[in-house]
mmCIF file of C-alpha atoms and ligand atoms in Angstrom:
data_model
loop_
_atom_site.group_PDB
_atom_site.id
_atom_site.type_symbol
_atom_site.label_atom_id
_atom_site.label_comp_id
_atom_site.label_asym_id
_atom_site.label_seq_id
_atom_site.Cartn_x
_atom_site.Cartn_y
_atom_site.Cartn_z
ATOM 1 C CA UNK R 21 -0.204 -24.010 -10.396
ATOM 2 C CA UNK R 22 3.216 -22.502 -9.868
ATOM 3 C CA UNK R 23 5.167 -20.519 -11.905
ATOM 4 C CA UNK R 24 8.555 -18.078 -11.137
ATOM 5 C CA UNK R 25 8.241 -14.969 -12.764
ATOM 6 C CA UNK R 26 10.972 -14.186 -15.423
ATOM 7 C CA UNK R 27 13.503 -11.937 -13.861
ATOM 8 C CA UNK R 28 14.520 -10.796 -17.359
ATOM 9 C CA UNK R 29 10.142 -9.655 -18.255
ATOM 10 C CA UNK R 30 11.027 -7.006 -15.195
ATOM 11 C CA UNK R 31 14.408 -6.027 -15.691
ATOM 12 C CA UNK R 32 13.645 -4.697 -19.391
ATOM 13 C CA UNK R 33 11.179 -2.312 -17.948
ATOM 14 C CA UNK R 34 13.076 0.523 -16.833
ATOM 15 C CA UNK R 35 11.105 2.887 -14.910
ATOM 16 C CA UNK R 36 11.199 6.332 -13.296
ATOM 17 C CA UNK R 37 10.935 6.885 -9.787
ATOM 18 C CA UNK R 38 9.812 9.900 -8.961
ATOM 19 C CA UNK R 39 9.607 11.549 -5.517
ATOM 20 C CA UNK R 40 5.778 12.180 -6.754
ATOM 21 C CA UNK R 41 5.102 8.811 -5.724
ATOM 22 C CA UNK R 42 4.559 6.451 -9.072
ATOM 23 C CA UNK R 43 6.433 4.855 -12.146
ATOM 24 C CA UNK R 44 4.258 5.266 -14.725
ATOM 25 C CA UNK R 45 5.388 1.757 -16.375
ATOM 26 C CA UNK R 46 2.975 0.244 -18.281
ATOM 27 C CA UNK R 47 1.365 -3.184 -16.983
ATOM 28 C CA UNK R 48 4.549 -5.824 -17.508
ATOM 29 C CA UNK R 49 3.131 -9.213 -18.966
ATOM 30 C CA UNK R 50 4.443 -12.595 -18.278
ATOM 31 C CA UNK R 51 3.177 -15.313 -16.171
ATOM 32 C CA UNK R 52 1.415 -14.880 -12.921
ATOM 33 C CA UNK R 53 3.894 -15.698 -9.503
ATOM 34 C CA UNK R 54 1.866 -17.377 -7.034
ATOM 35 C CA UNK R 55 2.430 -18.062 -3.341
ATOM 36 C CA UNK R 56 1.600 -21.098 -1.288
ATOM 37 C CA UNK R 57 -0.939 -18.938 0.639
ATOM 38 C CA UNK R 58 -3.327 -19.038 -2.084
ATOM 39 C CA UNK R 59 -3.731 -22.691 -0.851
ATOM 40 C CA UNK R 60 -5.140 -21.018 1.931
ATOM 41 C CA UNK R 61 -7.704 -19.079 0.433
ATOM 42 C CA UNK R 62 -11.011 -18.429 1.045
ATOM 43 C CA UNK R 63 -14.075 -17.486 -1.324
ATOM 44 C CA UNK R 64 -14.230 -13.986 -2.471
ATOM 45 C CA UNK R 65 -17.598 -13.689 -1.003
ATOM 46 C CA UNK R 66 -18.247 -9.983 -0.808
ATOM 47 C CA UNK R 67 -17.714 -8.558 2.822
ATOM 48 C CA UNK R 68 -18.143 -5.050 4.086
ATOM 49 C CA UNK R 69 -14.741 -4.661 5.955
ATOM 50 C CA UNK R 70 -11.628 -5.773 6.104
ATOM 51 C CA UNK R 71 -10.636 -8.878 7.681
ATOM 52 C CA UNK R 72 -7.796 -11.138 7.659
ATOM 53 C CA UNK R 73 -9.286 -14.539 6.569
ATOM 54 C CA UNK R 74 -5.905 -16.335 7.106
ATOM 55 C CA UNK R 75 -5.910 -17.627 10.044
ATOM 56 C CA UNK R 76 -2.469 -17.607 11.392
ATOM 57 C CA UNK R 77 -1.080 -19.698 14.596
ATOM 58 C CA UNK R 78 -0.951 -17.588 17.634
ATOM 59 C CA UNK R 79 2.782 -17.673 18.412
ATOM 60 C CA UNK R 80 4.984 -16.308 21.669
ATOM 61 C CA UNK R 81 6.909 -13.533 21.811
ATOM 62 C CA UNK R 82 10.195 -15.569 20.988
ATOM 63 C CA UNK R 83 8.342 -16.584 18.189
ATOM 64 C CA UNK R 84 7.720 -12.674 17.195
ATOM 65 C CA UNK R 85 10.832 -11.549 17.633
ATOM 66 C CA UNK R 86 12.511 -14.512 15.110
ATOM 67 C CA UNK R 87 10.352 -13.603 12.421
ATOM 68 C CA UNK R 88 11.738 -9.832 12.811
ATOM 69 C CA UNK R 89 14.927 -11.198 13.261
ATOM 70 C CA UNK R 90 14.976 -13.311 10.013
ATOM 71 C CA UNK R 91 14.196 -10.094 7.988
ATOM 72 C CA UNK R 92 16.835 -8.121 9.854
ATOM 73 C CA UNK R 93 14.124 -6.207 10.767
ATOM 74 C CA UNK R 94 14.408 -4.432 14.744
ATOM 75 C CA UNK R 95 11.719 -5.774 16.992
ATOM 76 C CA UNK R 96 8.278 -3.182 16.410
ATOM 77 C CA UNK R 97 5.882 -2.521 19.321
ATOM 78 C CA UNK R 98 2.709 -4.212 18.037
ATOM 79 C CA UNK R 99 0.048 -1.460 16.753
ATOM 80 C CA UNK R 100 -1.153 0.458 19.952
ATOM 81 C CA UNK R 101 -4.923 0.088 20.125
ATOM 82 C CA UNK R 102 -6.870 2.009 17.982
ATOM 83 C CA UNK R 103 -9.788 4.753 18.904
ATOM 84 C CA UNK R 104 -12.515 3.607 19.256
ATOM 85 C CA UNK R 105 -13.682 6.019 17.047
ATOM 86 C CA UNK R 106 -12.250 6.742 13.338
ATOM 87 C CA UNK R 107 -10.580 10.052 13.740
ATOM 88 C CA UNK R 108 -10.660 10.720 10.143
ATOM 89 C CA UNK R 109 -14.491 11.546 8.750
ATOM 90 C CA UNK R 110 -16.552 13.174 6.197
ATOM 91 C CA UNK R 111 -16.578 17.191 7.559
ATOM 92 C CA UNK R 112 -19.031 19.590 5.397
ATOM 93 C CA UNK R 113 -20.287 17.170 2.789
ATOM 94 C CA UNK R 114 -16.955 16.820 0.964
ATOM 95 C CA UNK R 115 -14.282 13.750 1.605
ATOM 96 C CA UNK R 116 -11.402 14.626 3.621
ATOM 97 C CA UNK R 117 -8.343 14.398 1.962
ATOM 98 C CA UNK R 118 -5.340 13.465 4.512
ATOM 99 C CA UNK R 119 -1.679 12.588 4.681
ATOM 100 C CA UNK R 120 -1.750 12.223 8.378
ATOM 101 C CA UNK R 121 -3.787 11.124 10.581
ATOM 102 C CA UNK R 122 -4.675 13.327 13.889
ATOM 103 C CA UNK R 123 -3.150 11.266 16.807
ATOM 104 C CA UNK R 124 -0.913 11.091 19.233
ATOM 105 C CA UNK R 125 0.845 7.733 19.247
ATOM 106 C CA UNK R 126 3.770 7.138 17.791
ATOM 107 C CA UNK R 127 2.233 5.431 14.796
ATOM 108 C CA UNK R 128 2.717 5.427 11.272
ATOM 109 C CA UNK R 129 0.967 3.928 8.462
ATOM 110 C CA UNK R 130 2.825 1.930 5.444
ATOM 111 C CA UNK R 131 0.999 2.646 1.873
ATOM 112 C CA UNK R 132 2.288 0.654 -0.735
ATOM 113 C CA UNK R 133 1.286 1.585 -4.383
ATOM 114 C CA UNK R 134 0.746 1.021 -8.370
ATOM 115 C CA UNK R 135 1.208 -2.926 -8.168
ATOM 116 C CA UNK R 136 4.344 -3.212 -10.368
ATOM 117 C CA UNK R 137 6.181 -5.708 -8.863
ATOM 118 C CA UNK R 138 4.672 -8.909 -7.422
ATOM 119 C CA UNK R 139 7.759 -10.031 -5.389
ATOM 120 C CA UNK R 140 6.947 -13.772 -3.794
ATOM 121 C CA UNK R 141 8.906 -12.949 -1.000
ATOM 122 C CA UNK R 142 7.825 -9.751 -0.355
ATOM 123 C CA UNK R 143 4.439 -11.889 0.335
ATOM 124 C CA UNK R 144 6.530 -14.190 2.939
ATOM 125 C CA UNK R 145 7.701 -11.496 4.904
ATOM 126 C CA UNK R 146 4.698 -9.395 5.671
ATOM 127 C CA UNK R 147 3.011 -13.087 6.559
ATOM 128 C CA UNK R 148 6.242 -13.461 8.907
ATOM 129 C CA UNK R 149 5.959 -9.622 10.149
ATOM 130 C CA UNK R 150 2.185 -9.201 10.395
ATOM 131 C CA UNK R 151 2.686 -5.385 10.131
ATOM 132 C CA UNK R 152 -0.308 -3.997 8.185
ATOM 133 C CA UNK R 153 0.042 -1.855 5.072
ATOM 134 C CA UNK R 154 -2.325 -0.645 2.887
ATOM 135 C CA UNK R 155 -1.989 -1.253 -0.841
ATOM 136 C CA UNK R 156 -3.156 1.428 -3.842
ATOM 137 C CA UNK R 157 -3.520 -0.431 -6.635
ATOM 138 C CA UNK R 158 -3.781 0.359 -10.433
ATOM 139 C CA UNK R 159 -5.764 -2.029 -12.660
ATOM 140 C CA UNK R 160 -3.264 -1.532 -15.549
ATOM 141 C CA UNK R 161 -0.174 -2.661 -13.542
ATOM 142 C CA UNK R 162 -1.966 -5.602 -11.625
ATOM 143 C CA UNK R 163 -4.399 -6.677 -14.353
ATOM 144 C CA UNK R 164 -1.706 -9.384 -15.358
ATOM 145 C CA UNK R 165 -1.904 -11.062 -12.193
ATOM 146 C CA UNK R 166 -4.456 -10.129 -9.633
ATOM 147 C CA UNK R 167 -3.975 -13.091 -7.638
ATOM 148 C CA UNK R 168 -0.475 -11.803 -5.910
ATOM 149 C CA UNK R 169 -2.462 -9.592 -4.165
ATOM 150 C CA UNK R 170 -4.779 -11.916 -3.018
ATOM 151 C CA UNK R 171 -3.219 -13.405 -0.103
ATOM 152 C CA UNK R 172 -1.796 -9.979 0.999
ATOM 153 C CA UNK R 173 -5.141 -8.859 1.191
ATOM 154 C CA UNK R 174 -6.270 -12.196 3.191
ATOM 155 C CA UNK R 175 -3.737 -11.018 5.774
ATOM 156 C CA UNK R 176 -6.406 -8.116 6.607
ATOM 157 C CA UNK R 177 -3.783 -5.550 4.377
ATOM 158 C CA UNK R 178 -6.900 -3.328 2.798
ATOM 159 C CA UNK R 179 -6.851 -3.095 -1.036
ATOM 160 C CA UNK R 180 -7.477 0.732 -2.380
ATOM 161 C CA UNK R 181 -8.326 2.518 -4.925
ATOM 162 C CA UNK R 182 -5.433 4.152 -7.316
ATOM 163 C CA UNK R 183 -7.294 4.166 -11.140
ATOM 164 C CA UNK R 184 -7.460 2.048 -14.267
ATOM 165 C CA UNK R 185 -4.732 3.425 -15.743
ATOM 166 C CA UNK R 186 -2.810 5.923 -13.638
ATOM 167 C CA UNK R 187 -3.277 9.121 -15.473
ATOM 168 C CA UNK R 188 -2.368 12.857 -14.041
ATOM 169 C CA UNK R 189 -6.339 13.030 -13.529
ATOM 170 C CA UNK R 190 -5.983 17.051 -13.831
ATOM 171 C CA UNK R 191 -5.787 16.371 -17.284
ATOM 172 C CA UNK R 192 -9.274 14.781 -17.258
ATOM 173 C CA UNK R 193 -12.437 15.620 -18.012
ATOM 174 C CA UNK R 194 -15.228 14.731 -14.940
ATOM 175 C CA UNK R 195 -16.434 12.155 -16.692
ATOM 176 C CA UNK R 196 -13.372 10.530 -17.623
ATOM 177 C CA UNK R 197 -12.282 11.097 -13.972
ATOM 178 C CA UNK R 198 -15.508 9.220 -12.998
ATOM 179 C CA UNK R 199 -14.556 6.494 -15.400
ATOM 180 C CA UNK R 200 -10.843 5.837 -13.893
ATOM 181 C CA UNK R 201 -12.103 6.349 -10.349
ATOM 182 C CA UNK R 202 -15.346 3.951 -10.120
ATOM 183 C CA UNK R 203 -14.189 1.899 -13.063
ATOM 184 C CA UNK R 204 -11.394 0.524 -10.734
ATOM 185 C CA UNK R 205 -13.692 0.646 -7.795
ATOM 186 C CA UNK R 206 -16.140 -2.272 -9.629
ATOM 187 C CA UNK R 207 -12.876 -3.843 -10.897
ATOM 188 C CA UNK R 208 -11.168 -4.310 -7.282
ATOM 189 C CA UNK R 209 -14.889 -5.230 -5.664
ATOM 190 C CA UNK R 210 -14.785 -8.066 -8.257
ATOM 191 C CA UNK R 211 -11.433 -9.075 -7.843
ATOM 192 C CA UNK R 212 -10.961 -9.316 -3.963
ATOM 193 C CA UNK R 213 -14.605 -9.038 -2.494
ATOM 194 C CA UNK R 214 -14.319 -5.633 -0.754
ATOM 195 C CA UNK R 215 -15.184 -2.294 -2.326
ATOM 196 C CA UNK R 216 -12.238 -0.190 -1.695
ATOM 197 C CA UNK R 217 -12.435 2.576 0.985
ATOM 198 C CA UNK R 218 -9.925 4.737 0.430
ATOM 199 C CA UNK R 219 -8.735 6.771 -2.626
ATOM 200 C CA UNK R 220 -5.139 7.897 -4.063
ATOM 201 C CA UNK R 221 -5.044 10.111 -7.164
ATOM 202 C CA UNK R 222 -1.572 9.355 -9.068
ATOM 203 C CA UNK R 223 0.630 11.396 -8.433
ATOM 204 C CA UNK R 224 -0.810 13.087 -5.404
ATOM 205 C CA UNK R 225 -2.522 15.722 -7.849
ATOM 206 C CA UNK R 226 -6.367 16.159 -8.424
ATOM 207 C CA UNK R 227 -8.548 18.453 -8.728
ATOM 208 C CA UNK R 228 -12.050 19.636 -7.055
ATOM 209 C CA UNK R 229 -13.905 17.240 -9.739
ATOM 210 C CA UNK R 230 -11.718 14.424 -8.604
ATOM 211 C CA UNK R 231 -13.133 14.402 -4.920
ATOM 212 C CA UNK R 232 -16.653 14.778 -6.335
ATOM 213 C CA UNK R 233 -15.870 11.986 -8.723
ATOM 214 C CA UNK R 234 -14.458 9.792 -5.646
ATOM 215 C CA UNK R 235 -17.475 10.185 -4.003
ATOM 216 C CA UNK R 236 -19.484 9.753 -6.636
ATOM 217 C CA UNK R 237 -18.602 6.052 -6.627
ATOM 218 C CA UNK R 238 -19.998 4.842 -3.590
ATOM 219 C CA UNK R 239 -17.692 3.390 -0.880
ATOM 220 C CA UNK R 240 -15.006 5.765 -0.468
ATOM 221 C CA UNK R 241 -14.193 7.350 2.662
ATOM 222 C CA UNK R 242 -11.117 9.528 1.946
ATOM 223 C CA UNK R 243 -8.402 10.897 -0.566
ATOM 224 C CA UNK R 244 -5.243 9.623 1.218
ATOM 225 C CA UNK R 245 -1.796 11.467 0.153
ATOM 226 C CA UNK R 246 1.252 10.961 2.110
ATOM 227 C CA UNK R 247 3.975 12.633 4.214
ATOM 228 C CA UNK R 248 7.197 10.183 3.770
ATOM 229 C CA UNK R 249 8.508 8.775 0.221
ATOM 230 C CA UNK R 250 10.477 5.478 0.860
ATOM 231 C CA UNK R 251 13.016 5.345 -2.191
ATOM 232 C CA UNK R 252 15.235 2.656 -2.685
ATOM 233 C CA UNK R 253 17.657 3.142 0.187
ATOM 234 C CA UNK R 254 16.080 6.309 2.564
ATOM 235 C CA UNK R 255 13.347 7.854 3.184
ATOM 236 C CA UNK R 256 12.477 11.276 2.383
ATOM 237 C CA UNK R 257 10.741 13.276 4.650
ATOM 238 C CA UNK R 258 8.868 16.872 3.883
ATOM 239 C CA UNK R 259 11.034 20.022 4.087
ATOM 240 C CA UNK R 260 11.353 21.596 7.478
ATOM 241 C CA UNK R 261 10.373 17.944 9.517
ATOM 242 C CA UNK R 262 14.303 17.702 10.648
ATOM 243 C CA UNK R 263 13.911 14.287 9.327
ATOM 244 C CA UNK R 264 11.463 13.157 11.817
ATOM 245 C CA UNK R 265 8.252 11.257 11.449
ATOM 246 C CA UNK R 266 5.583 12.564 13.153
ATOM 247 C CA UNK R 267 2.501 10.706 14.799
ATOM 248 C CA UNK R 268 0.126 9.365 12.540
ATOM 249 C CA UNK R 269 2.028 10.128 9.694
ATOM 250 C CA UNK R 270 1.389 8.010 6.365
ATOM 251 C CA UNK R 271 4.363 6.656 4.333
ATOM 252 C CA UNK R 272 4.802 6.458 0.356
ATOM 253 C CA UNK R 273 6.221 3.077 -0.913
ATOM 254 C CA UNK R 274 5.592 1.016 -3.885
ATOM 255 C CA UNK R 275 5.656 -2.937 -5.024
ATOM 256 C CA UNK R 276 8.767 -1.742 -6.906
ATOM 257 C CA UNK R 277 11.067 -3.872 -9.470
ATOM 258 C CA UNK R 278 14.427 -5.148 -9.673
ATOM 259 C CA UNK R 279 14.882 -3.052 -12.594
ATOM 260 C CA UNK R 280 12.757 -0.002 -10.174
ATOM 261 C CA UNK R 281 15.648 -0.372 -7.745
ATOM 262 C CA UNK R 282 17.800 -0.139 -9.918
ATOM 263 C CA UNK R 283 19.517 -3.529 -8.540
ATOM 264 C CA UNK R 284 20.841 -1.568 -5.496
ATOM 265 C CA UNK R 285 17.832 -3.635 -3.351
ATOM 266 C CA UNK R 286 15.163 -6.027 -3.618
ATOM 267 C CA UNK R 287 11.697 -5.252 -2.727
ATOM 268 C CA UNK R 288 12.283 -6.988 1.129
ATOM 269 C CA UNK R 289 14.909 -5.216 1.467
ATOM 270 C CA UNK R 290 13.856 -1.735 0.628
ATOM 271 C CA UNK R 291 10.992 -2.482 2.995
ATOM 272 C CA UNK R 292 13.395 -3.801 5.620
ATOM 273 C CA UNK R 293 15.265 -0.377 5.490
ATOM 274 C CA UNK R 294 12.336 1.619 5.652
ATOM 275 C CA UNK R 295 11.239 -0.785 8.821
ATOM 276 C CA UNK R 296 14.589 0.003 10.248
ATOM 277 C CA UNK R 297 13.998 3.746 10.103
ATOM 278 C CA UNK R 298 10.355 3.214 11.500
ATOM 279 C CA UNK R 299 11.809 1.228 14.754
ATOM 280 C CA UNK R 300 14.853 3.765 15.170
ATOM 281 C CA UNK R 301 12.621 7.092 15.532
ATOM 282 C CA UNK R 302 10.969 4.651 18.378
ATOM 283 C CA UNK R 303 7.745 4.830 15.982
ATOM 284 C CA UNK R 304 5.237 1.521 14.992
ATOM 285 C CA UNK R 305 3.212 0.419 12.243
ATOM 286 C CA UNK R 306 -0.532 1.331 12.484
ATOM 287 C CA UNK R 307 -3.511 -0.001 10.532
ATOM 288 C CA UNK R 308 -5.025 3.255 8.239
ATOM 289 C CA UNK R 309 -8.759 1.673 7.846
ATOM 290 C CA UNK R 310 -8.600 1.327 11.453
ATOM 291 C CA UNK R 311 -8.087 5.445 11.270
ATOM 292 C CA UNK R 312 -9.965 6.744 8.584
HETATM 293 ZN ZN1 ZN N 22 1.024 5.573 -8.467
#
């Protein structure tokens, strides 16, 4: 089955990008875009970690540095090797909450949220790049057509935890907290086989009973914030960083729109700029779960 998303169903649904990392649009409806890698796919058996279950060709270096090339993307190091330990772990009972991680290689990690937009060739170009990113996803914004995320996850790209339905979860009462948090754990261990690992409030704001409720759920390891914001044409970095990423710092961006970018840029190429940026500060793109 193969279908084209209307461009119209996404242009009517304006939404606000904030610099606090999500669009608040409601879930848009319309039929589901699918990618020839779902041809590819293998049973959603459960399974513990994360690991790509598309098998891609091993290809040269030539071959590498083409695929970069035909996303005018500037050649990346591939991912130094990870420790062998996770630098990022549980410390007095309580789950860490990050927006770096502790390292010294110039790594960062791509975190790409909400689930708004479900660009087909945003799919072809991270199978082309093989960079791995880490998606936070929100059941009301996906729940129209889990299946784009499928193959993205089959690349070995983790998929997290981000709510049901994206609420400022200070606003919540524990047990509704519990309710967004380990209601979309269930729903994304049903969906794509692997219970999420990692957690992102909305907005970046929570409160004490959020990182109870997190770990309430069973399966999550951390509440991951961020340092960068990609936004449709730059990246913002935190006040007093002189623009400069810093090792192991983790990077805001989101499966944004046509109508989300305002037409300026398409989804590719908002991730090509941020790319650009990445490979200019002499930086690479790390795996988090191999991290945290
Ligand atoms: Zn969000």
């Amino acid at each position: 089955m193969r279908s084209t998303r209307p461009t119209a169903v996404l242009v009517a649904l304006i939404g606000l990008l904030l610099l606090t990392g999500c669009s608040g649009l409601s879930s848009p409806s319309g039929p589901a875009a699918r990618t020839g890698l779902q041809a590819e796919r293998v049973g959603a058996a459960t399974r513990s970690t994360v690991r790509p279950v598309i098998h891609l060709a091993p290809r040269t270096a030539a071959q590498r540095a083409a695929a970069f090339r035909k996303w005018g993307v500037p050649l990346l190091r591939t991912a130094p090797r990870p420790p062998a330990m996770k630098t990022v772990r549980m410390s007095g009972g309580e789950l860490p909450v990050i927006s770096h991680v502790p390292t010294t290689q110039k790594v960062v990690f791509l975190t790409f949220d909400d689930g708004v937009a479900k660009d087909p060739q945003f799919v072809r170009m991270m199978t082309d790049l093989r960079l791995p990113f880490t998606m936070f996803l929100t059941d009301d914004f996906i729940k129209d057509d889990y299946g784009y995320f499928t193959p993205l996850s089959e690349l070995g790209n983790s998929v997290e935890n981000h709510t049901l339905t994206h609420p400022d979860l200070r606003l919540k009462t524990p047990a509704e907290q519990r309710q967004e948090i380990c209601g979309q754990q269930d729903r994304l261990t049903a969906e794509y086989g692997t219970r999420p690992g990692l957690f992102r409030p909305p907005y970046g704001v929570f409160t004490a009973e959020t990182r109870a409720a997190a770990q309430s759920c069973g399966g999550i390891r951390a509440v991951v914030l961020w340092r960068e914001t990609m936004m449709i044409k730059s990246v913002v970095f935190p006040r007093g960083s002189g623009r400069h990423f810093r090792p192991g710092d983790i990077v805001l961006a989101h499966f944004r729109t046509p109508a989300q970018l305002k037409g300026e840029e398409t989804l590719t190429q908002m991730t090509a700029i941020l790319l650009r940026e990445i490979a200019r500060q002499g930086y690479t793109v790390g795996r988090l779960e191999d991290y945290v």
